[in-house]
Coordinates of C-alpha atoms in Angstrom, one line a residue:
X1 CA 92.9 87.8 129.4
X2 CA 90.0 89.7 131.3
X3 CA 86.5 88.2 130.9
X4 CA 84.0 90.5 130.4
X5 CA 81.1 89.9 132.7
X6 CA 77.7 88.8 131.6
X7 CA 75.8 92.0 131.5
X8 CA 77.4 95.8 132.3
X9 CA 74.8 99.1 132.9
X10 CA 75.6 101.8 130.2
X11 CA 77.3 104.5 132.0
X12 CA 76.6 107.9 131.8
X13 CA 78.0 109.3 128.3
X14 CA 80.0 112.0 131.0
X15 CA 81.8 109.0 133.0
X16 CA 85.3 110.3 131.7
X17 CA 86.0 106.6 131.1
X18 CA 83.4 105.8 129.2
X19 CA 83.8 106.1 125.3
X20 CA 80.2 105.8 123.4
X21 CA 79.9 105.1 119.6
X22 CA 84.1 103.9 119.6
X23 CA 83.5 100.0 118.0
X24 CA 84.2 101.7 114.7
X25 CA 87.7 103.3 115.9
X26 CA 88.9 100.6 117.5
X27 CA 88.4 97.9 114.8
X28 CA 89.8 100.3 111.8
X29 CA 92.5 100.5 114.0
X30 CA 93.4 97.2 114.4
X31 CA 93.0 96.0 110.9
X32 CA 95.4 99.2 109.9
X33 CA 97.8 97.0 111.9
X34 CA 97.2 93.9 110.2
X35 CA 97.7 95.5 106.8
X36 CA 100.8 97.5 108.1
X37 CA 98.6 100.6 107.2
X38 CA 100.6 103.1 108.8
X39 CA 103.8 102.3 107.7
X40 CA 102.6 102.1 104.3
X41 CA 101.4 105.2 104.4
X42 CA 104.2 107.1 106.2
X43 CA 106.8 105.9 103.3
X44 CA 104.5 107.6 100.9
X45 CA 104.0 111.0 103.0
X46 CA 106.3 113.3 104.0
X47 CA 106.6 114.1 107.8
X48 CA 108.1 117.1 109.0
X49 CA 108.4 116.9 113.0
X50 CA 108.7 120.6 113.2
X51 CA 105.2 120.9 111.7
X52 CA 103.5 118.0 113.1
X53 CA 104.7 116.1 116.2
X54 CA 102.6 113.0 114.8
X55 CA 103.3 110.8 112.2
X56 CA 100.9 111.7 109.1
X57 CA 99.2 108.2 108.8
X58 CA 97.9 108.9 112.0
X59 CA 95.9 112.0 110.9
X60 CA 95.3 110.2 107.8
X61 CA 94.0 107.0 109.7
X62 CA 91.9 109.6 112.2
X63 CA 90.0 110.8 109.3
X64 CA 89.1 107.9 107.8
X65 CA 87.4 107.0 110.7
X66 CA 85.9 110.2 111.0
X67 CA 84.4 109.5 107.4
X68 CA 83.4 105.9 108.4
X69 CA 81.1 107.2 111.6
X70 CA 80.5 110.8 112.6
X71 CA 81.8 112.7 109.4
X72 CA 82.6 115.9 110.9
X73 CA 83.8 119.0 109.1
X74 CA 87.7 119.5 110.0
X75 CA 87.1 122.1 112.7
X76 CA 84.6 119.6 114.3
X77 CA 87.3 116.7 114.3
X78 CA 89.3 118.0 117.3
X79 CA 86.2 118.0 119.4
X80 CA 85.6 114.4 118.0
X81 CA 88.7 113.3 118.9
X82 CA 87.9 113.8 122.4
X83 CA 85.1 111.5 122.6
X84 CA 87.4 108.7 121.5
X85 CA 89.6 106.3 123.6
X86 CA 92.8 107.9 122.0
X87 CA 95.0 106.4 125.0
X88 CA 94.3 103.0 123.8
X89 CA 94.1 104.0 119.9
X90 CA 97.1 106.0 120.6
X91 CA 98.8 106.0 123.3
X92 CA 98.9 108.7 126.1
X93 CA 101.4 111.0 124.0
X94 CA 98.6 112.0 121.5
X95 CA 95.9 114.4 122.7
X96 CA 93.0 115.6 120.9
X97 CA 94.1 119.1 120.1
X98 CA 96.8 117.8 117.7
X99 CA 93.9 116.8 115.4
X100 CA 93.4 120.5 114.9
X101 CA 91.9 121.9 111.1
X102 CA 95.4 123.2 110.3
X103 CA 97.4 120.1 111.0
X104 CA 94.0 117.9 109.1
X105 CA 94.3 120.7 106.3
X106 CA 98.1 120.3 105.8
X107 CA 97.9 116.2 105.3
X108 CA 95.1 116.5 103.2
X109 CA 97.1 118.9 100.3
X110 CA 99.9 115.9 101.1
X111 CA 97.2 113.1 100.5
X112 CA 96.2 115.4 96.8
X113 CA 99.9 114.9 95.6
X114 CA 100.6 111.1 96.6
X115 CA 96.9 109.6 96.9
X116 CA 96.9 107.1 93.8
X117 CA 100.5 105.8 95.5
X118 CA 98.9 105.3 98.7
X119 CA 95.7 103.6 97.3
X120 CA 97.8 101.5 95.4
X121 CA 99.8 100.7 97.9
X122 CA 97.4 99.6 100.7
X123 CA 95.1 97.5 98.1
X124 CA 97.9 95.4 97.6
X125 CA 98.5 94.9 100.9
X126 CA 95.0 94.4 101.9
X127 CA 95.3 91.7 99.2
X128 CA 98.1 89.8 101.1
X129 CA 95.3 89.8 104.4
X130 CA 92.2 88.6 102.9
X131 CA 92.5 88.3 99.0
X132 CA 89.6 89.0 97.1
X133 CA 91.2 89.6 93.6
X134 CA 90.4 87.6 90.4
X135 CA 90.5 87.5 87.1
X136 CA 87.9 90.5 86.3
X137 CA 89.0 94.4 87.5
X138 CA 86.2 97.0 87.2
X139 CA 86.9 100.6 86.4
X140 CA 85.0 103.6 86.3
X141 CA 84.4 107.1 87.3
X142 CA 82.5 109.6 89.1
X143 CA 81.9 113.3 89.7
X144 CA 81.7 115.3 92.6
X145 CA 79.6 118.2 92.9
X146 CA 81.9 121.9 94.6
X147 CA 80.0 124.5 96.5
X148 CA 81.5 127.7 95.3
X149 CA 83.3 129.3 92.0
X150 CA 87.0 128.1 92.5
X151 CA 88.4 130.5 89.8
X152 CA 91.1 129.1 87.5
X153 CA 93.3 131.1 88.7
X154 CA 92.8 129.9 92.1
X155 CA 94.0 126.3 91.6
X156 CA 97.5 127.5 90.5
X157 CA 100.3 126.0 88.8
X158 CA 100.7 123.2 90.9
X159 CA 97.3 122.1 91.5
X160 CA 96.9 118.5 90.5
X161 CA 93.7 118.8 89.2
X162 CA 91.4 121.3 88.1
X163 CA 88.2 122.2 89.4
X164 CA 85.7 123.1 86.7
X165 CA 82.6 122.3 84.8
X166 CA 82.1 119.0 83.4
X167 CA 79.6 116.5 82.2
X168 CA 77.5 116.0 85.8
X169 CA 76.7 113.0 86.7
X170 CA 74.8 114.4 89.6
X171 CA 72.8 116.3 87.4
X172 CA 74.2 119.5 88.6
X173 CA 75.6 120.9 85.8
X174 CA 75.6 124.7 87.6
X175 CA 78.3 123.8 90.0
X176 CA 82.2 123.0 89.1
X177 CA 83.2 119.5 90.0
X178 CA 85.9 117.4 90.4
X179 CA 85.9 113.6 89.4
X180 CA 87.4 110.2 90.4
X181 CA 88.1 107.3 89.0
X182 CA 88.4 104.0 90.7
X183 CA 89.5 100.5 90.1
X184 CA 87.8 97.6 92.3
X185 CA 88.0 93.8 92.0
X186 CA 84.5 91.8 91.4
X187 CA 84.1 91.8 95.3
X188 CA 84.0 96.0 95.2
X189 CA 87.1 95.9 97.0
X190 CA 89.2 99.0 96.0
X191 CA 92.3 98.3 94.4
X192 CA 92.9 101.4 93.3
X193 CA 92.1 105.0 92.2
X194 CA 92.9 108.7 91.6
X195 CA 91.2 111.9 91.7
X196 CA 90.7 113.9 87.9
X197 CA 89.8 117.3 86.6
X198 CA 86.5 117.9 86.8
X199 CA 86.2 117.7 82.3
X200 CA 87.8 114.5 82.0
X201 CA 86.5 112.2 79.3
X202 CA 86.0 108.8 80.8
X203 CA 87.6 107.5 77.0
X204 CA 90.5 109.4 77.6
X205 CA 90.9 108.4 81.4
X206 CA 90.7 104.6 80.5
X207 CA 93.8 104.9 78.1
X208 CA 95.9 106.9 80.3
X209 CA 94.3 104.9 83.4
X210 CA 96.0 101.6 82.4
X211 CA 99.3 103.2 81.7
X212 CA 99.0 104.3 85.5
X213 CA 98.1 100.8 86.7
X214 CA 101.2 99.4 85.1
X215 CA 103.2 102.3 87.1
X216 CA 101.8 101.8 90.3
X217 CA 102.3 98.0 90.5
X218 CA 104.8 95.5 90.2
X219 CA 105.6 93.8 86.9
X220 CA 102.6 91.4 85.8
X221 CA 100.2 92.1 88.4
X222 CA 97.7 92.9 85.8
X223 CA 98.9 90.0 83.0
X224 CA 95.8 88.1 82.1
X225 CA 93.4 90.0 84.0
X226 CA 90.5 91.5 82.3
X227 CA 90.1 94.9 82.7
X228 CA 86.2 95.8 82.5
X229 CA 84.3 98.9 81.7
X230 CA 81.5 100.9 80.1
X231 CA 81.6 101.8 76.3
X232 CA 83.6 104.9 76.8
X233 CA 86.7 102.2 77.1
X234 CA 85.7 100.5 73.9
X235 CA 88.1 102.7 71.5
X236 CA 91.2 102.3 70.0
X237 CA 93.5 104.2 72.5
X238 CA 92.6 102.6 75.6
X239 CA 92.3 99.1 74.2
X240 CA 96.1 99.6 72.7
X241 CA 97.1 100.3 75.7
X242 CA 95.7 97.0 77.2
X243 CA 96.9 95.0 74.8
X244 CA 100.3 96.0 76.0
X245 CA 99.8 95.8 79.6
X246 CA 99.1 91.9 79.1
X247 CA 95.6 92.1 79.9
X248 CA 92.2 91.4 78.2
X249 CA 89.6 93.6 78.2
X250 CA 85.5 93.4 78.2
X251 CA 82.9 96.5 77.8
X252 CA 79.7 97.8 76.3
X253 CA 79.9 98.2 72.6
X254 CA 77.8 101.3 71.6
X255 CA 75.9 102.4 68.9
X256 CA 78.4 104.6 67.2
X257 CA 80.2 101.5 66.2
X258 CA 78.8 100.3 62.6
X259 CA 79.3 96.9 64.1
X260 CA 76.7 97.6 66.6
X261 CA 73.6 97.7 64.1
X262 CA 75.4 95.4 62.1
X263 CA 75.4 92.7 65.1
X264 CA 71.5 92.9 66.4
X265 CA 70.1 92.9 62.9
X266 CA 72.3 89.4 62.6
X267 CA 71.0 88.3 65.9
X268 CA 67.2 89.2 64.8
X269 CA 67.5 87.6 61.4
X270 CA 65.0 84.9 61.3
X271 CA 67.4 82.1 60.5
X272 CA 69.3 82.7 63.7
X273 CA 68.3 80.8 67.2
X274 CA 68.9 82.2 70.8
X275 CA 70.5 80.7 73.5
X276 CA 68.4 80.7 76.4
X277 CA 70.3 81.6 79.3
X278 CA 67.6 82.5 81.9
X279 CA 67.6 84.6 85.2
X280 CA 71.6 85.2 86.5
X281 CA 70.6 86.6 90.0
X282 CA 72.0 84.7 93.2
X283 CA 68.3 84.3 94.5
X284 CA 66.0 84.6 91.4
X285 CA 62.4 85.8 91.9
X286 CA 59.5 86.3 89.7
X287 CA 60.7 89.5 88.7
X288 CA 64.3 88.6 87.7
X289 CA 65.4 89.6 84.3
X290 CA 65.9 86.5 82.2
X291 CA 68.2 86.3 79.2
X292 CA 68.5 85.2 76.0
X293 CA 71.9 85.9 73.9
X294 CA 73.7 84.9 70.7
X295 CA 77.6 84.8 70.3
X296 CA 79.1 86.3 67.6
X297 CA 83.3 86.0 66.6
X298 CA 84.3 89.2 65.0
X299 CA 87.3 91.1 64.2
X300 CA 88.0 94.3 66.3
X301 CA 90.8 97.0 65.4
X302 CA 92.4 93.8 63.6
X303 CA 92.9 91.9 66.4
X304 CA 90.1 88.5 67.2
X305 CA 87.2 89.4 69.6
X306 CA 84.1 87.6 70.7
X307 CA 80.6 89.7 70.4
X308 CA 77.7 88.7 73.0
X309 CA 74.5 89.7 71.7
X310 CA 71.9 89.6 74.7
X311 CA 68.1 90.0 74.5
X312 CA 67.1 90.7 78.3
X313 CA 63.5 90.7 79.9
X314 CA 63.9 93.4 82.1
X315 CA 65.0 95.8 79.3
X316 CA 61.9 94.5 77.6
X317 CA 59.6 96.1 79.8
X318 CA 61.7 99.2 80.7
X319 CA 61.7 100.2 77.3
X320 CA 58.0 99.3 76.3
X321 CA 56.9 102.6 78.6
X322 CA 59.4 104.7 76.8
X323 CA 58.7 103.4 73.6
X324 CA 54.7 104.0 73.6
X325 CA 55.4 107.1 75.0
X326 CA 57.8 108.3 72.2
X327 CA 54.6 107.2 69.8
X328 CA 52.1 108.9 71.5
X329 CA 54.2 112.2 72.0
X330 CA 54.7 112.2 67.9
X331 CA 51.0 111.3 67.2
X332 CA 50.3 114.8 69.3
X333 CA 52.6 116.5 67.7
X334 CA 51.3 115.7 64.4
X335 CA 47.7 116.3 65.6
X336 CA 48.9 120.2 66.7
X337 CA 50.3 120.4 63.2
X338 CA 47.6 119.6 61.1
X339 CA 45.2 121.6 63.1
X340 CA 46.9 124.6 62.8
X341 CA 47.2 123.3 58.9
X342 CA 43.6 122.8 58.4
X343 CA 42.7 126.5 59.2
X344 CA 44.6 127.8 56.3
X345 CA 43.6 128.2 52.8
X346 CA 46.2 128.6 50.0
X347 CA 45.7 130.8 46.9
X348 CA 47.5 128.1 44.7
X349 CA 48.0 124.0 44.9
X350 CA 51.6 124.9 45.1
X351 CA 51.7 126.8 48.2
X352 CA 49.2 123.9 49.6
X353 CA 52.0 121.3 48.7
X354 CA 54.6 123.4 50.3
X355 CA 53.0 123.6 53.4
X356 CA 52.2 119.8 53.8
X357 CA 55.7 119.1 52.9
X358 CA 57.5 120.9 56.0
X359 CA 54.9 117.8 57.6
X360 CA 56.6 115.3 55.6
X361 CA 60.1 116.3 55.7
X362 CA 60.0 116.3 59.5
X363 CA 62.9 113.9 60.5
X364 CA 61.4 113.8 64.2
X365 CA 58.3 111.8 62.7
X366 CA 59.3 107.9 62.7
X367 CA 56.4 105.9 63.5
X368 CA 53.2 107.2 61.7
X369 CA 52.7 107.7 58.1
X370 CA 51.6 111.2 57.2
X371 CA 49.6 111.4 53.8
X372 CA 48.6 114.9 52.8
X373 CA 45.6 115.6 50.6
X374 CA 45.2 118.8 48.6
X375 CA 41.4 119.6 48.2
X376 CA 40.5 122.2 45.6
X377 CA 37.2 124.5 46.6
X378 CA 35.3 127.1 45.0
X379 CA 34.4 130.0 47.3
X380 CA 32.1 133.0 46.6
X381 CA 33.8 136.4 46.3
X382 CA 31.8 139.0 48.1
X383 CA 31.2 142.5 46.6
X384 CA 29.3 145.7 47.9
X385 CA 25.7 146.0 46.7
X386 CA 23.0 143.5 45.4
X387 CA 23.9 141.4 43.1
X388 CA 22.3 141.9 39.4
X389 CA 19.7 139.2 38.2
X390 CA 20.8 136.6 35.9
X391 CA 24.6 137.4 36.8
X392 CA 26.6 134.2 38.1
X393 CA 27.8 135.3 41.7
X394 CA 31.7 135.5 41.7
X395 CA 34.1 132.8 42.7
X396 CA 37.6 132.2 44.0
X397 CA 39.3 128.9 43.8
X398 CA 41.1 127.9 46.8
X399 CA 43.2 125.1 48.2
X400 CA 43.3 123.3 51.7
X401 CA 45.5 120.7 53.2
X402 CA 44.2 117.4 54.9
X403 CA 46.2 114.6 56.5
X404 CA 45.7 111.3 57.0
X405 CA 47.7 109.7 59.6
X406 CA 48.3 105.9 59.7
X407 CA 49.4 104.2 63.1
X408 CA 52.6 102.6 63.1
X409 CA 52.4 99.1 61.6
X410 CA 52.5 96.6 64.4
X411 CA 55.3 94.7 63.0
X412 CA 58.0 97.9 63.3
X413 CA 56.8 98.3 66.9
X414 CA 58.0 94.7 67.8
X415 CA 61.1 94.8 66.0
X416 CA 62.2 98.1 67.4
X417 CA 61.0 96.9 71.0
X418 CA 63.4 94.3 70.4
X419 CA 66.4 96.0 69.2
X420 CA 66.1 97.9 72.2
X421 CA 65.9 95.1 74.4
X422 CA 69.2 94.1 73.4
X423 CA 72.5 95.3 73.9
X424 CA 76.2 93.8 73.2
X425 CA 78.8 93.4 75.2
X426 CA 82.6 92.9 73.0
X427 CA 85.4 91.1 74.8
X428 CA 89.2 89.9 73.7
X429 CA 88.9 87.4 75.9
X430 CA 87.9 84.4 73.5
X431 CA 87.3 81.8 76.4
X432 CA 84.6 83.4 77.9
X433 CA 80.7 82.5 77.3
X434 CA 77.7 84.5 77.3
X435 CA 76.9 83.8 81.1
X436 CA 80.3 84.6 82.2
X437 CA 80.8 87.8 80.0
X438 CA 77.6 88.9 81.4
X439 CA 78.5 88.0 85.3
X440 CA 81.5 89.9 84.8
X441 CA 80.3 93.0 83.4
X442 CA 77.4 93.3 85.9
X443 CA 80.5 93.5 88.4
X444 CA 80.7 97.4 87.5
X445 CA 77.3 98.2 89.8
X446 CA 79.7 97.8 92.6
X447 CA 81.7 101.0 91.7
X448 CA 78.3 102.8 91.2
X449 CA 77.4 101.4 94.5
X450 CA 80.5 102.4 95.9
X451 CA 80.3 106.1 94.8
X452 CA 76.9 106.5 95.7
X453 CA 78.0 105.7 98.9
X454 CA 80.9 108.2 99.3
X455 CA 78.1 110.7 97.8
X456 CA 75.3 109.9 100.0
X457 CA 73.8 113.1 101.7
X458 CA 75.1 110.9 105.6
X459 CA 78.8 110.9 103.9
X460 CA 79.2 114.2 101.8
X461 CA 76.9 116.2 99.4
X462 CA 78.2 119.0 97.3
X463 CA 81.0 120.0 99.2
X464 CA 83.2 123.1 99.5
X465 CA 87.2 123.8 101.1
X466 CA 89.0 127.1 100.6
X467 CA 92.2 125.6 99.2
X468 CA 91.4 123.4 95.8
X469 CA 94.2 121.5 96.9
X470 CA 92.2 120.5 100.1
X471 CA 89.3 119.7 98.0
X472 CA 91.7 116.6 95.5
X473 CA 93.0 115.4 99.0
X474 CA 89.4 115.2 100.7
X475 CA 88.9 113.3 97.1
X476 CA 91.6 110.8 97.9
X477 CA 90.6 110.4 101.8
X478 CA 87.1 109.5 100.7
X479 CA 88.2 106.6 98.6
X480 CA 90.5 105.6 101.5
X481 CA 87.7 105.2 103.5
X482 CA 85.5 103.1 100.7
X483 CA 88.8 101.4 100.4
X484 CA 88.5 100.2 104.1
X485 CA 84.5 100.0 104.0
X486 CA 85.0 97.5 101.2
X487 CA 87.4 95.6 102.9
X488 CA 85.9 95.3 106.0
X489 CA 82.5 94.0 103.9
X490 CA 84.3 91.4 102.3
X491 CA 85.9 89.9 105.5
X492 CA 82.7 89.8 107.1
X493 CA 80.9 87.9 104.0
X494 CA 83.6 85.7 103.6
X495 CA 82.9 84.6 107.1
X496 CA 79.1 84.6 106.8
X497 CA 79.1 82.7 103.6
X498 CA 77.1 79.5 103.9
X499 CA 76.2 80.4 107.6
X500 CA 73.2 81.2 109.3
X501 CA 71.9 84.8 108.5
X502 CA 73.1 87.7 110.7
X503 CA 70.2 88.7 112.7
X504 CA 69.8 92.2 113.0
X505 CA 67.4 93.9 115.6
X506 CA 64.6 94.2 112.5
X507 CA 65.8 92.0 110.1
X508 CA 68.2 89.0 108.7
X509 CA 70.8 89.6 106.3
X510 CA 73.3 86.9 104.6
X511 CA 75.3 89.0 102.8
X512 CA 75.5 92.7 105.0
X513 CA 76.4 95.5 103.1
X514 CA 79.3 98.1 104.7
X515 CA 76.8 100.3 105.9
X516 CA 75.2 97.3 108.1
X517 CA 78.5 96.8 109.3
X518 CA 79.8 100.4 110.0
X519 CA 76.4 100.7 111.9
X520 CA 76.7 98.0 113.9
X521 CA 80.3 98.8 114.9
X522 CA 79.5 102.5 115.6
X523 CA 77.1 101.6 118.4
X524 CA 79.5 99.6 120.5
X525 CA 80.9 101.2 123.3
X526 CA 84.3 100.7 125.5
X527 CA 84.9 101.4 129.0
X528 CA 88.1 102.4 130.7
X529 CA 89.3 99.9 133.5
X530 CA 91.5 100.2 136.2
X531 CA 93.0 98.3 139.4
X532 CA 95.7 99.1 141.6
X533 CA 98.4 97.7 139.8
X534 CA 96.6 97.5 135.8
X535 CA 94.4 99.8 133.5
X536 CA 92.8 98.6 130.4
X537 CA 89.7 98.9 128.2
X538 CA 86.7 96.5 127.2
X539 CA 83.5 96.4 125.3
X540 CA 80.1 96.9 127.2
X541 CA 77.5 94.9 126.2
X542 CA 77.6 92.9 123.1
X543 CA 75.3 91.9 121.2
X544 CA 75.0 88.7 119.0
X545 CA 75.1 89.9 115.5
X546 CA 77.7 92.3 116.9
X547 CA 80.2 89.5 118.1
X548 CA 79.6 88.0 114.8
X549 CA 81.0 91.2 112.8
X550 CA 83.8 91.3 115.5
X551 CA 84.7 87.6 115.0
X552 CA 84.9 88.0 111.0
X553 CA 87.4 91.0 111.5
X554 CA 89.2 89.2 113.9
X555 CA 88.5 91.6 116.7
X556 CA 88.9 89.7 120.1
X557 CA 85.7 90.1 122.1
X558 CA 85.7 88.4 125.5
X559 CA 89.5 90.0 126.6
X560 CA 90.6 93.3 127.9
X561 CA 92.8 96.2 125.5
X562 CA 96.2 97.7 126.3
X563 CA 97.9 100.2 124.2
X564 CA 100.5 98.4 122.4
X565 CA 102.9 100.9 120.0
X566 CA 102.5 98.3 117.0
X567 CA 102.8 101.3 114.5

């Protein structure tokens, strides 16, 4: 073992033996060995030694490292690879020139065909090293916008997914897209994932995805787990397949079910009382949402289920502004119509009533009470010449409409406010209580945060590749990178639990995010050392917070590294 000196001056980046910002590469490489990542990937990806002299797992892992650090385009990966200590990572037989865009493009095409099985196999391996999987598993989808037209014919008959328009979760309906579906555990670690056509519906995907999970994992792997997803999952096709897999389910009940309205009315019945749950945040603050709940046992698709009707103070405040805006917009619309109506005169009472009926029959008017009043009046008729003495002037009867508007009753507003501040979770797991069900469902935010991490501009915005199949492969690459990042985060958080906070240069954190961890590792440098009889690599200066992260990941700090062909 070689001890690091107390302090080392940072050398010039032009020094060929100095490798700046290489900490993430070494940490990921060592973790890959711990989970046998290279062997798992090589058993699933085809390898033609004539086309490529290095294993596809090496190419894929280098791309994963690149996503976790510099995020170069394919043509820039070769240049980036030359800045890494390749001799330490892969041995002296592999050169940076082998990570060219042709080789990387081909491996992306292979990923497009085998991505789901790789994610599932690696997810299981990671669980053997550091178990995070508990009872609840969370599934969700997202969409990635694509730059470029990608005509339908360009996808070809063998394309795994279709690049097309669909519901844009990025609010870019002008762009075609590709979708991703991912299953995570409660800690946000990626267990499985797949790429999808851009117009895939969440309802159809949940049903098909349960079948795929049972195929890609060992028998009984999912038994007694609880499949958690958003309201699109709460439909007969998905629930039927979840039952067949021996799993429970938990999701949000949408308003398209009459049961939703019935349960809310029962909850707000004066004869019922709410159970006070208080805040659920790990470290509550003054602004933390507080919850109340009522529990009902129901029958859903011929099976016993449990419904939890929650009232959230956060929703109450959030919805209040929206509700008041709706009422104000309705009042403005009525005022404009009545102003226009008041300037008109009608020749008959029937015409006036018909004009007023347009306002009364407006289905958009919900809050205000509109009462039209028909006013009859006589108006003089102007004629040529001087009127004759003693002859009364001629008049004409006309009708006008005035509108009396009554503001909404405070009781109606309060009832609507309460209705909007409630939501319903429905589950087949009859052992769940209200608090456990809500805590489990809140784990869905892990999926959303993970998607944002892959889609943030620093990782990937709307993207473009020439071949559609490579876009699918790139999608799987992003999910593999997220899988690694979340696995590292889980390991670090487990080691820091009940320990002093991690003291970063400008703040302290108790639960570091994947971004914090990757930034800390990326700032680490490696130097290539040699003596008359020995050559090795070692860290340069390692700050205390970086040391704690490395220790949590099981990466040695006070020692030298030499190349070991461990996989």
